[in-house]
PDB file of C-alpha atoms in Angstrom:
ATOM      1  CA  MET X   1      53.737 -38.384 190.685  1.00 53.00           C
ATOM      2  CA  LYS X   2      50.664 -37.711 192.361  1.00 55.00           C
ATOM      3  CA  LYS X   3      49.204 -36.043 189.275  1.00 55.00           C
ATOM      4  CA  LEU X   4      50.541 -39.042 186.947  1.00 53.00           C
ATOM      5  CA  LEU X   5      48.547 -41.630 189.234  1.00 56.00           C
ATOM      6  CA  SER X   6      45.569 -39.692 188.862  1.00 56.00           C
ATOM      7  CA  ILE X   7      45.486 -39.828 185.141  1.00 51.00           C
ATOM      8  CA  ILE X   8      46.242 -43.231 184.979  1.00 53.00           C
ATOM      9  CA  ILE X   9      43.154 -44.079 187.250  1.00 53.00           C
ATOM     10  CA  LEU X  10      40.899 -41.639 185.584  1.00 51.00           C
ATOM     11  CA  PHE X  11      42.086 -43.275 182.171  1.00 50.00           C
ATOM     12  CA  PHE X  12      41.030 -46.870 183.386  1.00 53.00           C
ATOM     13  CA  ILE X  13      37.893 -45.723 185.125  1.00 49.00           C
ATOM     14  CA  SER X  14      36.841 -43.961 181.868  1.00 48.00           C
ATOM     15  CA  ILE X  15      37.901 -46.913 179.456  1.00 51.00           C
ATOM     16  CA  ASN X  16      35.827 -49.349 181.307  1.00 53.00           C
ATOM     17  CA  SER X  17      32.754 -47.124 181.067  1.00 50.00           C
ATOM     18  CA  PHE X  18      32.945 -47.096 177.017  1.00 55.00           C
ATOM     19  CA  SER X  19      31.741 -49.851 175.068  1.00 55.00           C
ATOM     20  CA  GLN X  20      33.702 -51.578 172.660  1.00 64.00           C
ATOM     21  CA  ASP X  21      31.756 -50.285 169.527  1.00 74.00           C
ATOM     22  CA  PHE X  22      31.268 -46.498 170.851  1.00 83.00           C
ATOM     23  CA  GLN X  23      31.721 -43.748 168.521  1.00 94.00           C
ATOM     24  CA  GLY X  24      32.069 -40.006 168.703  1.00 96.00           C
ATOM     25  CA  LYS X  25      32.615 -36.790 166.964  1.00 97.00           C
ATOM     26  CA  ALA X  26      34.862 -33.779 168.012  1.00 98.00           C
ATOM     27  CA  PHE X  27      34.539 -30.361 166.342  1.00 98.00           C
ATOM     28  CA  TYR X  28      37.548 -28.213 166.369  1.00 99.00           C
ATOM     29  CA  GLN X  29      38.101 -24.501 165.575  1.00 98.00           C
ATOM     30  CA  SER X  30      41.116 -24.191 163.637  1.00 97.00           C
ATOM     31  CA  LYS X  31      43.174 -20.583 163.743  1.00 95.00           C
ATOM     32  CA  THR X  32      46.197 -20.366 161.688  1.00 92.00           C
ATOM     33  CA  THR X  33      48.411 -17.120 162.096  1.00 86.00           C
ATOM     34  CA  MET X  34      49.917 -15.916 158.583  1.00 77.00           C
ATOM     35  CA  ASP X  35      53.631 -15.120 158.627  1.00 73.00           C
ATOM     36  CA  LEU X  36      54.031 -12.847 155.447  1.00 69.00           C
ATOM     37  CA  GLY X  37      57.696 -12.938 155.537  1.00 67.00           C
ATOM     38  CA  SER X  38      59.652 -10.666 153.297  1.00 64.00           C
ATOM     39  CA  TRP X  39      56.506  -9.538 151.594  1.00 67.00           C
ATOM     40  CA  GLY X  40      55.446  -7.835 154.947  1.00 70.00           C
ATOM     41  CA  SER X  41      58.121  -5.660 155.183  1.00 73.00           C
ATOM     42  CA  ARG X  42      57.089  -4.095 151.776  1.00 78.00           C
ATOM     43  CA  MET X  43      53.470  -3.810 152.745  1.00 81.00           C
ATOM     44  CA  SER X  44      51.746  -0.987 154.617  1.00 82.00           C
ATOM     45  CA  ALA X  45      49.578  -1.687 157.817  1.00 82.00           C
ATOM     46  CA  GLU X  46      46.422  -1.133 155.496  1.00 85.00           C
ATOM     47  CA  GLN X  47      47.868  -3.658 152.927  1.00 82.00           C
ATOM     48  CA  LYS X  48      48.493  -6.280 155.572  1.00 77.00           C
ATOM     49  CA  SER X  49      45.104  -5.713 157.107  1.00 81.00           C
ATOM     50  CA  ALA X  50      43.267  -6.298 153.556  1.00 84.00           C
ATOM     51  CA  MET X  51      45.382  -9.240 152.884  1.00 81.00           C
ATOM     52  CA  LYS X  52      44.653 -10.886 156.206  1.00 79.00           C
ATOM     53  CA  ASP X  53      40.873 -10.244 155.551  1.00 83.00           C
ATOM     54  CA  ARG X  54      41.202 -11.897 152.404  1.00 84.00           C
ATOM     55  CA  MET X  55      42.870 -15.126 153.702  1.00 82.00           C
ATOM     56  CA  LYS X  56      40.539 -15.444 156.599  1.00 84.00           C
ATOM     57  CA  PRO X  57      38.552 -18.139 154.994  1.00 84.00           C
ATOM     58  CA  TYR X  58      41.745 -20.242 154.511  1.00 84.00           C
ATOM     59  CA  LEU X  59      43.003 -19.149 157.971  1.00 89.00           C
ATOM     60  CA  GLU X  60      39.954 -19.758 160.248  1.00 93.00           C
ATOM     61  CA  LYS X  61      37.999 -23.214 159.922  1.00 95.00           C
ATOM     62  CA  THR X  62      36.165 -25.966 161.471  1.00 97.00           C
ATOM     63  CA  PHE X  63      37.176 -29.566 161.228  1.00 98.00           C
ATOM     64  CA  ILE X  64      35.186 -32.801 162.312  1.00 98.00           C
ATOM     65  CA  LEU X  65      37.072 -35.752 163.888  1.00 98.00           C
ATOM     66  CA  THR X  66      35.018 -38.938 163.507  1.00 98.00           C
ATOM     67  CA  PHE X  67      36.452 -41.828 165.551  1.00 97.00           C
ATOM     68  CA  ASN X  68      35.926 -45.097 167.280  1.00 96.00           C
ATOM     69  CA  ARG X  69      38.505 -46.934 169.317  1.00 94.00           C
ATOM     70  CA  THR X  70      40.879 -47.423 166.387  1.00 96.00           C
ATOM     71  CA  GLU X  71      39.885 -45.343 163.624  1.00 97.00           C
ATOM     72  CA  SER X  72      39.292 -41.770 162.700  1.00 98.00           C
ATOM     73  CA  THR X  73      38.419 -39.715 159.897  1.00 98.00           C
ATOM     74  CA  PHE X  74      39.431 -35.969 159.742  1.00 98.00           C
ATOM     75  CA  GLU X  75      37.709 -33.574 157.324  1.00 97.00           C
ATOM     76  CA  GLU X  76      36.946 -29.882 157.135  1.00 96.00           C
ATOM     77  CA  GLU X  77      33.273 -28.643 157.662  1.00 93.00           C
ATOM     78  CA  GLU X  78      31.556 -27.863 154.512  1.00 85.00           C
ATOM     79  CA  ARG X  79      30.568 -24.264 154.031  1.00 74.00           C
ATOM     80  CA  LEU X  80      29.561 -21.707 151.800  1.00 67.00           C
ATOM     81  CA  ASP X  81      32.064 -18.724 150.930  1.00 59.00           C
ATOM     82  CA  ALA X  82      30.848 -15.516 152.162  1.00 48.00           C
ATOM     83  CA  PRO X  83      30.197 -12.828 149.364  1.00 46.00           C
ATOM     84  CA  GLY X  84      33.318 -11.165 148.592  1.00 44.00           C
ATOM     85  CA  SER X  85      35.557 -13.598 149.938  1.00 45.00           C
ATOM     86  CA  GLY X  86      36.538 -15.230 146.475  1.00 47.00           C
ATOM     87  CA  ARG X  87      39.792 -16.605 145.940  1.00 49.00           C
ATOM     88  CA  SER X  88      42.749 -15.058 144.233  1.00 48.00           C
ATOM     89  CA  GLY X  89      46.286 -15.115 143.450  1.00 49.00           C
ATOM     90  CA  MET X  90      48.414 -17.888 145.001  1.00 50.00           C
ATOM     91  CA  GLY X  91      45.433 -19.054 146.961  1.00 52.00           C
ATOM     92  CA  ALA X  92      43.196 -19.629 143.793  1.00 49.00           C
ATOM     93  CA  MET X  93      46.009 -21.074 141.746  1.00 50.00           C
ATOM     94  CA  PHE X  94      46.523 -23.880 144.615  1.00 48.00           C
ATOM     95  CA  MET X  95      42.609 -24.526 145.224  1.00 48.00           C
ATOM     96  CA  SER X  96      42.297 -24.838 141.392  1.00 45.00           C
ATOM     97  CA  ALA X  97      44.885 -27.592 141.361  1.00 49.00           C
ATOM     98  CA  GLY X  98      42.450 -29.594 143.819  1.00 48.00           C
ATOM     99  CA  SER X  99      44.779 -29.374 146.791  1.00 48.00           C
ATOM    100  CA  GLY X 100      42.895 -28.080 149.440  1.00 61.00           C
ATOM    101  CA  ASN X 101      41.886 -30.299 152.861  1.00 77.00           C
ATOM    102  CA  PRO X 102      40.919 -33.722 151.687  1.00 89.00           C
ATOM    103  CA  GLU X 103      39.404 -35.993 154.346  1.00 95.00           C
ATOM    104  CA  MET X 104      41.951 -38.099 156.223  1.00 97.00           C
ATOM    105  CA  TYR X 105      41.659 -41.642 157.491  1.00 98.00           C
ATOM    106  CA  LYS X 106      43.672 -42.585 160.293  1.00 98.00           C
ATOM    107  CA  ASN X 107      44.228 -46.004 161.997  1.00 98.00           C
ATOM    108  CA  ILE X 108      46.114 -45.725 165.320  1.00 96.00           C
ATOM    109  CA  LYS X 109      46.178 -49.600 165.795  1.00 96.00           C
ATOM    110  CA  GLU X 110      48.248 -49.947 162.194  1.00 97.00           C
ATOM    111  CA  LYS X 111      49.989 -46.522 162.604  1.00 97.00           C
ATOM    112  CA  VAL X 112      49.172 -45.623 159.182  1.00 98.00           C
ATOM    113  CA  TYR X 113      47.074 -42.696 157.615  1.00 98.00           C
ATOM    114  CA  LEU X 114      45.468 -42.507 153.992  1.00 98.00           C
ATOM    115  CA  GLN X 115      44.272 -39.536 152.061  1.00 97.00           C
ATOM    116  CA  GLU X 116      42.632 -39.037 148.488  1.00 95.00           C
ATOM    117  CA  ASN X 117      43.735 -36.224 146.675  1.00 94.00           C
ATOM    118  CA  GLU X 118      42.985 -34.830 143.364  1.00 92.00           C
ATOM    119  CA  PHE X 119      45.702 -32.952 141.528  1.00 91.00           C
ATOM    120  CA  PHE X 120      45.076 -31.401 138.134  1.00 87.00           C
ATOM    121  CA  GLY X 121      42.395 -33.799 137.733  1.00 89.00           C
ATOM    122  CA  LYS X 122      44.242 -36.896 138.637  1.00 93.00           C
ATOM    123  CA  LYS X 123      43.585 -38.823 141.464  1.00 95.00           C
ATOM    124  CA  PHE X 124      46.096 -40.071 144.083  1.00 96.00           C
ATOM    125  CA  LEU X 125      45.870 -41.962 147.314  1.00 97.00           C
ATOM    126  CA  VAL X 126      48.267 -40.902 150.198  1.00 97.00           C
ATOM    127  CA  ASN X 127      49.462 -43.959 152.129  1.00 98.00           C
ATOM    128  CA  ASP X 128      51.895 -43.459 154.587  1.00 97.00           C
ATOM    129  CA  LYS X 129      52.804 -44.156 158.317  1.00 97.00           C
ATOM    130  CA  LEU X 130      51.820 -42.008 161.072  1.00 96.00           C
ATOM    131  CA  PRO X 131      54.629 -39.776 162.196  1.00 93.00           C
ATOM    132  CA  GLU X 132      56.225 -40.763 165.474  1.00 92.00           C
ATOM    133  CA  PHE X 133      55.290 -38.466 168.328  1.00 94.00           C
ATOM    134  CA  VAL X 134      57.671 -38.200 171.490  1.00 94.00           C
ATOM    135  CA  TRP X 135      55.507 -37.012 174.148  1.00 97.00           C
ATOM    136  CA  GLU X 136      56.457 -35.436 177.510  1.00 97.00           C
ATOM    137  CA  MET X 137      53.969 -35.259 180.240  1.00 97.00           C
ATOM    138  CA  THR X 138      54.272 -31.803 181.899  1.00 96.00           C
ATOM    139  CA  GLY X 139      51.462 -32.332 184.917  1.00 92.00           C
ATOM    140  CA  GLU X 140      49.731 -29.361 184.142  1.00 97.00           C
ATOM    141  CA  GLN X 141      45.997 -29.487 183.805  1.00 97.00           C
ATOM    142  CA  LYS X 142      42.912 -27.289 182.772  1.00 98.00           C
ATOM    143  CA  GLN X 143      39.230 -27.407 182.010  1.00 98.00           C
ATOM    144  CA  ILE X 144      37.994 -27.452 178.608  1.00 98.00           C
ATOM    145  CA  GLY X 145      34.232 -27.576 178.421  1.00 96.00           C
ATOM    146  CA  ASN X 146      33.430 -30.188 180.491  1.00 96.00           C
ATOM    147  CA  TYR X 147      36.286 -32.129 180.510  1.00 98.00           C
ATOM    148  CA  ILE X 148      39.777 -32.278 182.589  1.00 98.00           C
ATOM    149  CA  CYS X 149      42.636 -32.013 180.442  1.00 98.00           C
ATOM    150  CA  PHE X 150      46.238 -32.491 180.821  1.00 98.00           C
ATOM    151  CA  LYS X 151      49.266 -30.981 178.888  1.00 98.00           C
ATOM    152  CA  ALA X 152      51.641 -32.801 177.095  1.00 98.00           C
ATOM    153  CA  VAL X 153      54.708 -31.486 174.953  1.00 98.00           C
ATOM    154  CA  GLY X 154      55.416 -33.818 171.870  1.00 96.00           C
ATOM    155  CA  LYS X 155      58.160 -33.564 169.017  1.00 93.00           C
ATOM    156  CA  ARG X 156      57.739 -34.817 165.394  1.00 88.00           C
ATOM    157  CA  VAL X 157      59.266 -34.661 162.140  1.00 82.00           C
ATOM    158  CA  ASN X 158      57.191 -31.701 159.969  1.00 73.00           C
ATOM    159  CA  ASP X 159      57.209 -32.694 156.249  1.00 65.00           C
ATOM    160  CA  ASN X 160      53.990 -30.794 155.430  1.00 64.00           C
ATOM    161  CA  PHE X 161      53.828 -28.749 152.328  1.00 56.00           C
ATOM    162  CA  SER X 162      55.349 -25.258 152.749  1.00 52.00           C
ATOM    163  CA  TRP X 163      54.772 -22.107 150.685  1.00 45.00           C
ATOM    164  CA  GLU X 164      57.768 -20.760 152.509  1.00 48.00           C
ATOM    165  CA  SER X 165      59.994 -23.244 151.082  1.00 49.00           C
ATOM    166  CA  LEU X 166      58.333 -22.958 147.705  1.00 50.00           C
ATOM    167  CA  ARG X 167      59.799 -19.294 147.994  1.00 48.00           C
ATOM    168  CA  GLY X 168      62.988 -20.438 148.817  1.00 47.00           C
ATOM    169  CA  SER X 169      63.303 -22.967 145.917  1.00 47.00           C
ATOM    170  CA  ARG X 170      62.508 -20.195 143.297  1.00 46.00           C
ATOM    171  CA  ASN X 171      65.985 -19.761 142.160  1.00 46.00           C
ATOM    172  CA  GLN X 172      67.012 -23.425 142.361  1.00 45.00           C
ATOM    173  CA  THR X 173      64.031 -24.562 140.321  1.00 43.00           C
ATOM    174  CA  SER X 174      63.728 -21.663 137.739  1.00 43.00           C
ATOM    175  CA  LYS X 175      66.100 -23.074 135.717  1.00 43.00           C
ATOM    176  CA  ASP X 176      64.183 -26.292 134.726  1.00 45.00           C
ATOM    177  CA  SER X 177      60.912 -24.471 134.544  1.00 41.00           C
ATOM    178  CA  THR X 178      62.530 -22.241 131.931  1.00 42.00           C
ATOM    179  CA  ASN X 179      63.297 -25.204 129.965  1.00 43.00           C
ATOM    180  CA  LYS X 180      59.575 -26.282 130.236  1.00 39.00           C
ATOM    181  CA  GLU X 181      58.038 -22.941 129.233  1.00 40.00           C
ATOM    182  CA  ASN X 182      56.057 -24.394 126.701  1.00 41.00           C
ATOM    183  CA  ASP X 183      54.532 -27.173 128.955  1.00 41.00           C
ATOM    184  CA  ASN X 184      51.493 -25.080 129.817  1.00 36.00           C
ATOM    185  CA  ASN X 185      49.271 -27.076 127.478  1.00 38.00           C
ATOM    186  CA  GLN X 186      50.594 -30.719 128.499  1.00 41.00           C
ATOM    187  CA  LYS X 187      48.078 -32.912 129.352  1.00 33.00           C
ATOM    188  CA  ILE X 188      47.511 -33.160 132.987  1.00 37.00           C
ATOM    189  CA  SER X 189      47.513 -36.902 133.192  1.00 42.00           C
ATOM    190  CA  ASP X 190      51.163 -36.887 132.590  1.00 45.00           C
ATOM    191  CA  VAL X 191      51.984 -34.790 135.909  1.00 47.00           C
ATOM    192  CA  ASP X 192      53.106 -37.652 137.777  1.00 42.00           C
ATOM    193  CA  GLU X 193      55.368 -38.769 134.796  1.00 48.00           C
ATOM    194  CA  GLU X 194      56.758 -35.401 134.395  1.00 43.00           C
ATOM    195  CA  THR X 195      57.585 -34.978 138.107  1.00 38.00           C
ATOM    196  CA  ASN X 196      59.164 -38.217 138.387  1.00 42.00           C
ATOM    197  CA  THR X 197      62.235 -37.332 136.213  1.00 39.00           C
ATOM    198  CA  LYS X 198      62.770 -34.159 138.689  1.00 35.00           C
ATOM    199  CA  VAL X 199      62.565 -35.672 141.717  1.00 34.00           C
ATOM    200  CA  GLU X 200      66.156 -36.370 142.137  1.00 37.00           C
ATOM    201  CA  GLU X 201      67.167 -32.830 141.262  1.00 34.00           C
ATOM    202  CA  ILE X 202      64.788 -31.105 143.570  1.00 28.00           C
ATOM    203  CA  GLU X 203      64.958 -33.841 146.386  1.00 35.00           C
ATOM    204  CA  GLU X 204      66.571 -31.352 149.051  1.00 35.00           C
ATOM    205  CA  VAL X 205      64.290 -28.489 148.176  1.00 33.00           C
ATOM    206  CA  VAL X 206      60.903 -29.803 148.095  1.00 35.00           C
ATOM    207  CA  VAL X 207      60.157 -31.197 151.608  1.00 42.00           C
ATOM    208  CA  ASP X 208      60.170 -28.806 154.493  1.00 45.00           C
ATOM    209  CA  ALA X 209      61.432 -31.572 156.764  1.00 54.00           C
ATOM    210  CA  LYS X 210      61.844 -29.873 160.416  1.00 77.00           C
ATOM    211  CA  ILE X 211      61.707 -30.976 163.828  1.00 86.00           C
ATOM    212  CA  GLU X 212      58.066 -29.256 165.238  1.00 89.00           C
ATOM    213  CA  THR X 213      57.160 -28.841 168.971  1.00 94.00           C
ATOM    214  CA  ILE X 214      53.634 -29.491 169.426  1.00 96.00           C
ATOM    215  CA  VAL X 215      51.801 -28.646 172.798  1.00 98.00           C
ATOM    216  CA  ALA X 216      48.371 -30.965 173.301  1.00 99.00           C
ATOM    217  CA  TRP X 217      45.783 -30.998 175.863  1.00 99.00           C
ATOM    218  CA  TYR X 218      44.344 -34.456 176.282  1.00 99.00           C
ATOM    219  CA  THR X 219      41.489 -35.724 178.396  1.00 98.00           C
ATOM    220  CA  PRO X 220      41.584 -39.156 179.742  1.00 97.00           C
ATOM    221  CA  GLN X 221      37.742 -39.030 180.265  1.00 97.00           C
ATOM    222  CA  ILE X 222      37.447 -39.984 176.642  1.00 97.00           C
ATOM    223  CA  PRO X 223      40.086 -42.925 176.670  1.00 95.00           C
ATOM    224  CA  ILE X 224      40.843 -42.655 172.733  1.00 96.00           C
ATOM    225  CA  SER X 225      44.529 -42.100 171.705  1.00 97.00           C
ATOM    226  CA  ASN X 226      43.429 -39.834 168.855  1.00 98.00           C
ATOM    227  CA  GLY X 227      43.310 -36.206 168.141  1.00 98.00           C
ATOM    228  CA  PRO X 228      43.158 -33.758 165.087  1.00 97.00           C
ATOM    229  CA  GLU X 229      45.064 -34.324 161.897  1.00 95.00           C
ATOM    230  CA  GLN X 230      47.894 -36.771 162.199  1.00 95.00           C
ATOM    231  CA  SER X 231      48.048 -36.440 166.123  1.00 97.00           C
ATOM    232  CA  TYR X 232      47.753 -39.536 168.431  1.00 97.00           C
ATOM    233  CA  GLY X 233      49.622 -41.438 171.041  1.00 97.00           C
ATOM    234  CA  LEU X 234      48.156 -40.011 174.527  1.00 98.00           C
ATOM    235  CA  PRO X 235      46.112 -41.728 176.886  1.00 97.00           C
ATOM    236  CA  GLY X 236      42.811 -39.563 175.971  1.00 98.00           C
ATOM    237  CA  LEU X 237      41.310 -37.614 173.235  1.00 98.00           C
ATOM    238  CA  ILE X 238      43.235 -34.489 172.290  1.00 99.00           C
ATOM    239  CA  LEU X 239      41.017 -31.429 172.941  1.00 99.00           C
ATOM    240  CA  GLU X 240      43.547 -28.610 171.972  1.00 99.00           C
ATOM    241  CA  LEU X 241      46.500 -28.784 169.760  1.00 98.00           C
ATOM    242  CA  ASN X 242      49.099 -26.061 169.241  1.00 97.00           C
ATOM    243  CA  THR X 243      51.631 -25.992 166.407  1.00 93.00           C
ATOM    244  CA  LYS X 244      53.852 -23.044 165.509  1.00 87.00           C
ATOM    245  CA  ASN X 245      51.295 -21.500 163.633  1.00 89.00           C
ATOM    246  CA  THR X 246      48.151 -23.154 164.243  1.00 95.00           C
ATOM    247  CA  THR X 247      45.685 -23.812 167.485  1.00 97.00           C
ATOM    248  CA  MET X 248      42.835 -26.461 167.065  1.00 98.00           C
ATOM    249  CA  LEU X 249      40.364 -26.067 169.854  1.00 98.00           C
ATOM    250  CA  CYS X 250      37.647 -28.577 170.435  1.00 98.00           C
ATOM    251  CA  SER X 251      34.340 -26.720 170.743  1.00 98.00           C
ATOM    252  CA  LYS X 252      31.765 -29.507 170.732  1.00 97.00           C
ATOM    253  CA  ILE X 253      31.851 -33.480 171.511  1.00 97.00           C
ATOM    254  CA  VAL X 254      29.098 -35.819 170.555  1.00 96.00           C
ATOM    255  CA  LEU X 255      29.540 -39.316 171.858  1.00 96.00           C
ATOM    256  CA  ASN X 256      27.538 -42.500 170.872  1.00 92.00           C
ATOM    257  CA  PRO X 257      25.339 -40.540 168.518  1.00 89.00           C
ATOM    258  CA  GLU X 258      22.017 -42.139 167.232  1.00 86.00           C
ATOM    259  CA  LYS X 259      23.052 -42.182 163.895  1.00 86.00           C
ATOM    260  CA  LYS X 260      26.451 -43.609 163.673  1.00 87.00           C
ATOM    261  CA  ASP X 261      28.819 -42.792 160.635  1.00 89.00           C
ATOM    262  CA  GLU X 262      30.469 -45.524 158.920  1.00 92.00           C
ATOM    263  CA  ILE X 263      34.231 -44.977 158.772  1.00 96.00           C
ATOM    264  CA  ILE X 264      35.615 -45.830 155.449  1.00 95.00           C
ATOM    265  CA  ARG X 265      39.113 -46.674 154.551  1.00 97.00           C
ATOM    266  CA  PRO X 266      39.736 -44.717 151.183  1.00 96.00           C
ATOM    267  CA  THR X 267      41.075 -46.642 148.249  1.00 96.00           C
ATOM    268  CA  LYS X 268      40.583 -44.634 145.031  1.00 95.00           C
ATOM    269  CA  GLY X 269      43.768 -43.061 143.489  1.00 96.00           C
ATOM    270  CA  ASP X 270      47.539 -44.153 142.675  1.00 96.00           C
ATOM    271  CA  VAL X 271      49.152 -45.029 145.490  1.00 97.00           C
ATOM    272  CA  VAL X 272      52.134 -42.799 146.665  1.00 97.00           C
ATOM    273  CA  THR X 273      53.876 -41.944 149.872  1.00 96.00           C
ATOM    274  CA  LYS X 274      53.350 -38.572 151.555  1.00 94.00           C
ATOM    275  CA  LYS X 275      56.978 -37.462 150.323  1.00 93.00           C
ATOM    276  CA  GLU X 276      56.193 -38.561 146.671  1.00 95.00           C
ATOM    277  CA  TYR X 277      53.142 -36.409 146.616  1.00 94.00           C
ATOM    278  CA  THR X 278      54.751 -33.384 148.315  1.00 91.00           C
ATOM    279  CA  ASP X 279      57.366 -33.670 145.595  1.00 92.00           C
ATOM    280  CA  MET X 280      55.190 -33.378 142.969  1.00 92.00           C
ATOM    281  CA  VAL X 281      52.939 -30.728 143.946  1.00 89.00           C
ATOM    282  CA  GLN X 282      55.510 -28.431 144.989  1.00 89.00           C
ATOM    283  CA  PHE X 283      57.436 -28.852 141.710  1.00 90.00           C
ATOM    284  CA  LYS X 284      54.350 -28.027 139.896  1.00 89.00           C
ATOM    285  CA  MET X 285      53.587 -25.177 141.933  1.00 86.00           C
ATOM    286  CA  GLN X 286      56.932 -23.786 141.467  1.00 87.00           C
ATOM    287  CA  GLU X 287      56.723 -24.347 137.767  1.00 87.00           C
ATOM    288  CA  MET X 288      53.275 -22.514 137.471  1.00 85.00           C
ATOM    289  CA  ARG X 289      54.839 -19.750 139.376  1.00 81.00           C
ATOM    290  CA  ASP X 290      57.876 -19.189 137.409  1.00 84.00           C
ATOM    291  CA  ASN X 291      55.392 -19.259 134.384  1.00 83.00           C
ATOM    292  CA  ARG X 292      53.081 -16.619 135.921  1.00 74.00           C
ATOM    293  CA  GLY X 293      56.194 -14.470 136.885  1.00 65.00           C
ATOM    294  CA  ARG X 294      57.445 -14.496 133.208  1.00 66.00           C
ATOM    295  CA  SER X 295      54.150 -13.390 132.070  1.00 63.00           C
ATOM    296  CA  ARG X 296      54.331 -10.579 134.178  1.00 60.00           C
ATOM    297  CA  GLY X 297      57.318  -9.304 133.355  1.00 56.00           C
ATOM    298  CA  GLY X 298      59.500 -11.207 135.988  1.00 49.00           C
ATOM    299  CA  ARG X 299      57.006 -10.226 138.830  1.00 46.00           C
ATOM    300  CA  TRP X 300      54.905 -12.561 140.736  1.00 40.00           C
ATOM    301  CA  ASN X 301      52.113 -11.515 143.240  1.00 43.00           C
TER     302      ASN X 301
END
């Protein structure tokens, strides 16, 4: 009870010290562990090590959260690929389709997020509600940099695109892909029309909707109910976020920079929900995988 009271007091002291137009930037180091699944059991230790080295650019990234009191953008920091780290295989196919880490706009007052995506040359604007987080305060605390942070455990529905669900859906969608064997030359502008005809058939396959447990460390010293990715809803900025396979840790904070960045609400692209976009991407990726597998005599690496 005393710890909860101290959090509340610290929050209100901090919120009164910030001006109405204040802005900040938080830099997060993201590290994701790679689950090789059934592939891993067939690989030697050397092969696993080589695979992880090739995947490192995808698994270790830096993100920037630019925020004010109610809005934010979350984007990957630009970097040059290191020599020899060229993309190949599934990662290259996914990136060439235009699905990387596009900037995410978030409005915590309206509880919405928007994301401009380009998929096979066609622009889409994902416009959806922020997920509902159910947070439980634990009372635990630790220091991150110069900030006192408190631990909270949350739950949400995770409907993010998953390569695991794509592997699991192969048998269920291969029949449809076979019937479309000659579609490789189809105009990309028709990708959304093509997908809409299949959504009902694969509805139970394409969305990896699971209840996910998240551990967050937030600081009331920065009284903004925001955080990396879609996280929000705590009485302070989230400086560390731990999900099943990914940890995001804040390494740098800049408050009220002299040059402020304008937080722009995106508007370009055909408006779709997150589920509609995920359905389309996963169906198209499955189709490409099946086509590639047939061209290699039934194998896909």
